[in-house]
């Protein structure tokens, strides 16, 4: 299991999380949330990823927008 490199950015109107996970599509992605602790799990064709992130504020997973392109997963959640 690998820990992906992640960046968390607080923008004016949303929180942006970028994770590098080569070989992962949106169908492979599993997210969990407990308070301000976000769990990211994914199983690609050849690798498994796991990461826990303490967020600066609580988010709503239902409002989270997800994209995956060339091994980069981007999560955006409005405040």
XYZ file of N, CA, C and O in Angstrom:
316
model
N 0.846 -1.172 0.000
C 0.000 0.000 0.000
C 0.892 1.235 0.000
O 1.837 1.317 0.761
N 0.556 2.157 -0.866
C 1.341 3.384 -0.990
C 0.567 4.570 -0.438
O -0.653 4.599 -0.470
N 1.308 5.572 0.024
C 0.706 6.822 0.483
C 0.906 7.863 -0.613
O 2.045 8.226 -0.916
N -0.189 8.336 -1.223
C -0.030 9.288 -2.317
C 0.411 10.660 -1.818
O 0.120 11.051 -0.683
N 1.123 11.371 -2.670
C 1.483 12.756 -2.386
C 0.217 13.590 -2.546
O -0.481 13.488 -3.551
N -0.109 14.376 -1.521
C -1.339 15.179 -1.547
C -1.027 16.627 -1.188
O -0.158 16.894 -0.355
N -1.763 17.520 -1.806
C -1.720 18.941 -1.473
C -3.133 19.384 -1.141
O -4.090 18.963 -1.793
N -3.258 20.245 -0.130
C -4.551 20.792 0.262
C -4.445 22.306 0.170
O -3.534 22.906 0.746
N -5.373 22.903 -0.569
C -5.389 24.350 -0.762
C -6.723 24.917 -0.296
O -7.776 24.385 -0.656
N -6.662 25.978 0.497
C -7.874 26.705 0.866
C -8.002 27.881 -0.078
O -7.213 28.816 -0.011
N -8.967 27.804 -0.969
C -9.233 28.921 -1.858
C -10.370 29.735 -1.263
O -10.967 29.336 -0.266
N -10.679 30.847 -1.872
C -11.657 31.767 -1.310
C -13.011 31.103 -1.053
O -13.606 31.290 0.000
N -13.480 30.299 -1.988
C -14.820 29.731 -1.854
C -14.861 28.202 -1.820
O -15.937 27.620 -1.810
N -13.689 27.552 -1.805
C -13.690 26.094 -1.771
C -12.367 25.546 -1.256
O -11.364 26.240 -1.196
N -12.416 24.271 -0.894
C -11.230 23.536 -0.482
C -10.838 22.630 -1.644
O -11.693 21.957 -2.224
N -9.550 22.629 -2.003
C -9.067 21.831 -3.122
C -8.024 20.842 -2.604
O -7.088 21.224 -1.907
N -8.219 19.568 -2.945
C -7.271 18.514 -2.567
C -6.798 17.853 -3.850
O -7.613 17.425 -4.672
N -5.486 17.786 -4.019
C -4.901 17.161 -5.200
C -4.027 16.004 -4.728
O -3.162 16.179 -3.867
N -4.284 14.815 -5.284
C -3.538 13.614 -4.899
C -2.973 12.950 -6.147
O -3.677 12.797 -7.142
N -1.704 12.552 -6.085
C -1.060 11.863 -7.200
C -1.202 10.358 -6.996
O -0.615 9.789 -6.070
N -2.022 9.732 -7.865
C -2.268 8.300 -7.770
C -2.299 7.698 -9.169
O -3.363 7.485 -9.741
N -1.129 7.423 -9.746
C -1.084 6.845 -11.092
C -1.881 5.556 -11.204
O -1.853 4.715 -10.310
N -2.612 5.429 -12.309
C -3.373 4.221 -12.580
C -4.739 4.175 -11.925
O -5.422 3.161 -11.996
N -5.173 5.268 -11.291
C -6.447 5.290 -10.574
C -7.482 6.079 -11.369
O -7.200 7.150 -11.880
N -8.690 5.513 -11.464
C -9.810 6.235 -12.067
C -10.798 6.587 -10.951
O -10.668 6.126 -9.811
N -11.811 7.365 -11.286
C -12.812 7.737 -10.275
C -13.547 6.523 -9.733
O -13.953 6.500 -8.575
N -13.713 5.490 -10.556
C -14.386 4.266 -10.101
C -13.577 3.531 -9.030
O -14.134 2.778 -8.239
N -12.262 3.742 -9.000
C -11.382 3.089 -8.029
C -11.336 3.821 -6.688
O -10.827 3.288 -5.712
N -11.840 5.038 -6.649
C -11.690 5.935 -5.505
C -12.773 5.712 -4.455
O -13.951 5.619 -4.781
N -12.344 5.610 -3.188
C -13.266 5.500 -2.058
C -12.889 6.568 -1.045
O -11.728 6.657 -0.646
N -13.871 7.361 -0.653
C -13.639 8.436 0.305
C -14.442 8.191 1.567
O -15.570 7.712 1.513
N -13.846 8.527 2.698
C -14.536 8.447 3.984
C -14.307 9.737 4.742
O -13.296 10.418 4.548
N -15.242 10.084 5.593
C -15.127 11.336 6.341
C -15.642 11.126 7.751
O -16.738 10.608 7.957
N -14.825 11.518 8.722
C -15.219 11.479 10.121
C -14.760 12.789 10.748
O -13.570 12.983 10.990
N -15.710 13.716 10.926
C -15.359 15.046 11.418
C -14.536 15.770 10.369
O -14.979 15.947 9.245
N -13.307 16.156 10.734
C -12.423 16.831 9.771
C -11.353 15.896 9.202
O -10.405 16.340 8.573
N -11.505 14.586 9.419
C -10.537 13.599 8.931
C -11.071 12.944 7.651
O -12.068 12.229 7.680
N -10.412 13.224 6.530
C -10.780 12.651 5.242
C -9.875 11.460 4.963
O -8.655 11.552 5.087
N -10.479 10.345 4.587
C -9.742 9.138 4.222
C -9.895 8.922 2.723
O -11.012 8.915 2.210
N -8.772 8.759 2.040
C -8.762 8.493 0.603
C -8.163 7.112 0.395
O -7.045 6.844 0.838
N -8.918 6.237 -0.264
C -8.434 4.902 -0.605
C -8.693 4.669 -2.082
O -9.693 5.117 -2.616
N -7.780 3.960 -2.726
C -7.962 3.621 -4.136
C -7.155 2.375 -4.457
O -6.076 2.162 -3.909
N -7.717 1.572 -5.338
C -7.017 0.396 -5.840
C -6.984 0.497 -7.352
O -8.011 0.384 -8.009
N -5.800 0.766 -7.888
C -5.617 0.827 -9.329
C -5.291 -0.558 -9.865
O -5.425 -1.563 -9.168
N -4.853 -0.615 -11.093
C -4.541 -1.899 -11.720
C -3.357 -2.599 -11.052
O -3.340 -3.812 -10.919
N -2.366 -1.817 -10.629
C -1.157 -2.420 -10.069
C -0.811 -1.925 -8.670
O 0.111 -2.459 -8.061
N -1.520 -0.912 -8.162
C -1.156 -0.324 -6.867
C -2.377 -0.043 -6.018
O -3.459 0.199 -6.528
N -2.137 -0.016 -4.687
C -3.163 0.391 -3.733
C -2.663 1.642 -3.025
O -1.473 1.758 -2.723
N -3.586 2.555 -2.753
C -3.239 3.826 -2.115
C -4.114 4.037 -0.882
O -5.275 3.644 -0.859
N -3.532 4.700 0.113
C -4.272 5.066 1.321
C -3.675 6.341 1.884
O -2.455 6.474 2.001
N -4.565 7.279 2.251
C -4.107 8.545 2.831
C -5.176 9.079 3.760
O -6.374 9.009 3.456
N -4.757 9.603 4.922
C -5.644 10.307 5.836
C -5.200 11.760 5.893
O -4.002 12.036 6.039
N -6.158 12.659 5.772
C -5.868 14.090 5.794
C -6.743 14.783 6.830
O -7.968 14.608 6.827
N -6.125 15.575 7.699
C -6.887 16.435 8.611
C -7.162 17.733 7.861
O -6.231 18.439 7.472
N -8.421 18.019 7.654
C -8.818 19.187 6.883
C -8.970 20.408 7.791
O -9.242 20.261 8.987
N -8.812 21.608 7.229
C -8.926 22.820 8.047
C -10.352 23.091 8.522
O -10.546 23.863 9.455
N -11.344 22.477 7.887
C -12.733 22.598 8.317
C -13.499 21.385 7.792
O -13.049 20.706 6.877
N -14.642 21.128 8.392
C -15.455 19.977 7.978
C -16.064 20.250 6.606
O -16.411 21.388 6.284
N -16.169 19.209 5.785
C -16.761 19.332 4.457
C -17.951 18.391 4.340
O -18.155 17.532 5.188
N -18.717 18.560 3.283
C -19.860 17.703 2.988
C -19.492 16.852 1.777
O -19.343 17.376 0.673
N -19.338 15.534 1.976
C -18.953 14.647 0.871
C -19.960 14.675 -0.266
O -19.595 14.473 -1.422
N -21.216 14.940 0.028
C -22.242 14.978 -1.016
C -22.016 16.142 -1.987
O -22.436 16.080 -3.140
N -21.351 17.180 -1.541
C -21.097 18.355 -2.391
C -19.716 18.321 -3.043
O -19.345 19.235 -3.780
N -18.962 17.284 -2.799
C -17.595 17.155 -3.301
C -17.587 16.833 -4.791
O -18.255 15.914 -5.234
N -16.851 17.619 -5.567
C -16.670 17.350 -7.001
C -15.338 16.622 -7.177
O -14.324 17.025 -6.619
N -15.346 15.569 -7.981
C -14.159 14.717 -8.156
C -13.791 14.642 -9.630
O -14.655 14.483 -10.480
N -12.489 14.710 -9.906
C -11.992 14.471 -11.252
C -10.709 13.651 -11.134
O -10.013 13.705 -10.129
N -10.424 12.886 -12.186
C -9.180 12.115 -12.251
C -8.670 12.199 -13.683
O -9.412 11.939 -14.628
N -7.405 12.589 -13.826
C -6.824 12.740 -15.147
C -5.327 12.447 -15.069
O -4.611 13.099 -14.309
N -4.868 11.466 -15.821
C -3.440 11.118 -15.895
C -2.797 10.909 -14.529
O -1.706 11.385 -14.260
N -3.497 10.206 -13.645
C -2.926 9.889 -12.343
C -3.059 10.970 -11.299
O -2.541 10.829 -10.193
N -3.743 12.057 -11.621
C -3.950 13.137 -10.660
C -5.436 13.199 -10.320
O -6.272 13.409 -11.195
N -5.740 13.000 -9.052
C -7.119 13.077 -8.571
C -7.305 14.437 -7.922
O -6.489 14.858 -7.091
N -8.370 15.122 -8.322
C -8.663 16.443 -7.778
C -10.027 16.404 -7.121
O -11.009 15.967 -7.711
N -10.079 16.846 -5.863
C -11.315 16.919 -5.095
C -11.569 18.379 -4.743
O -10.674 19.064 -4.246
N -12.781 18.853 -5.026
C -13.134 20.245 -4.730
C -14.438 20.273 -3.951
O -15.404 19.638 -4.350
N -14.441 21.002 -2.839
C -15.640 21.093 -2.012
C -15.873 22.543 -1.627
O -14.995 23.198 -1.051
N -17.070 23.068 -1.926
C -17.368 24.442 -1.525
C -17.448 24.564 -0.007
O -17.753 23.598 0.691
N -17.191 25.751 0.470
C -17.283 26.016 1.926
C -18.687 25.939 2.399
O -19.621 26.151 1.776
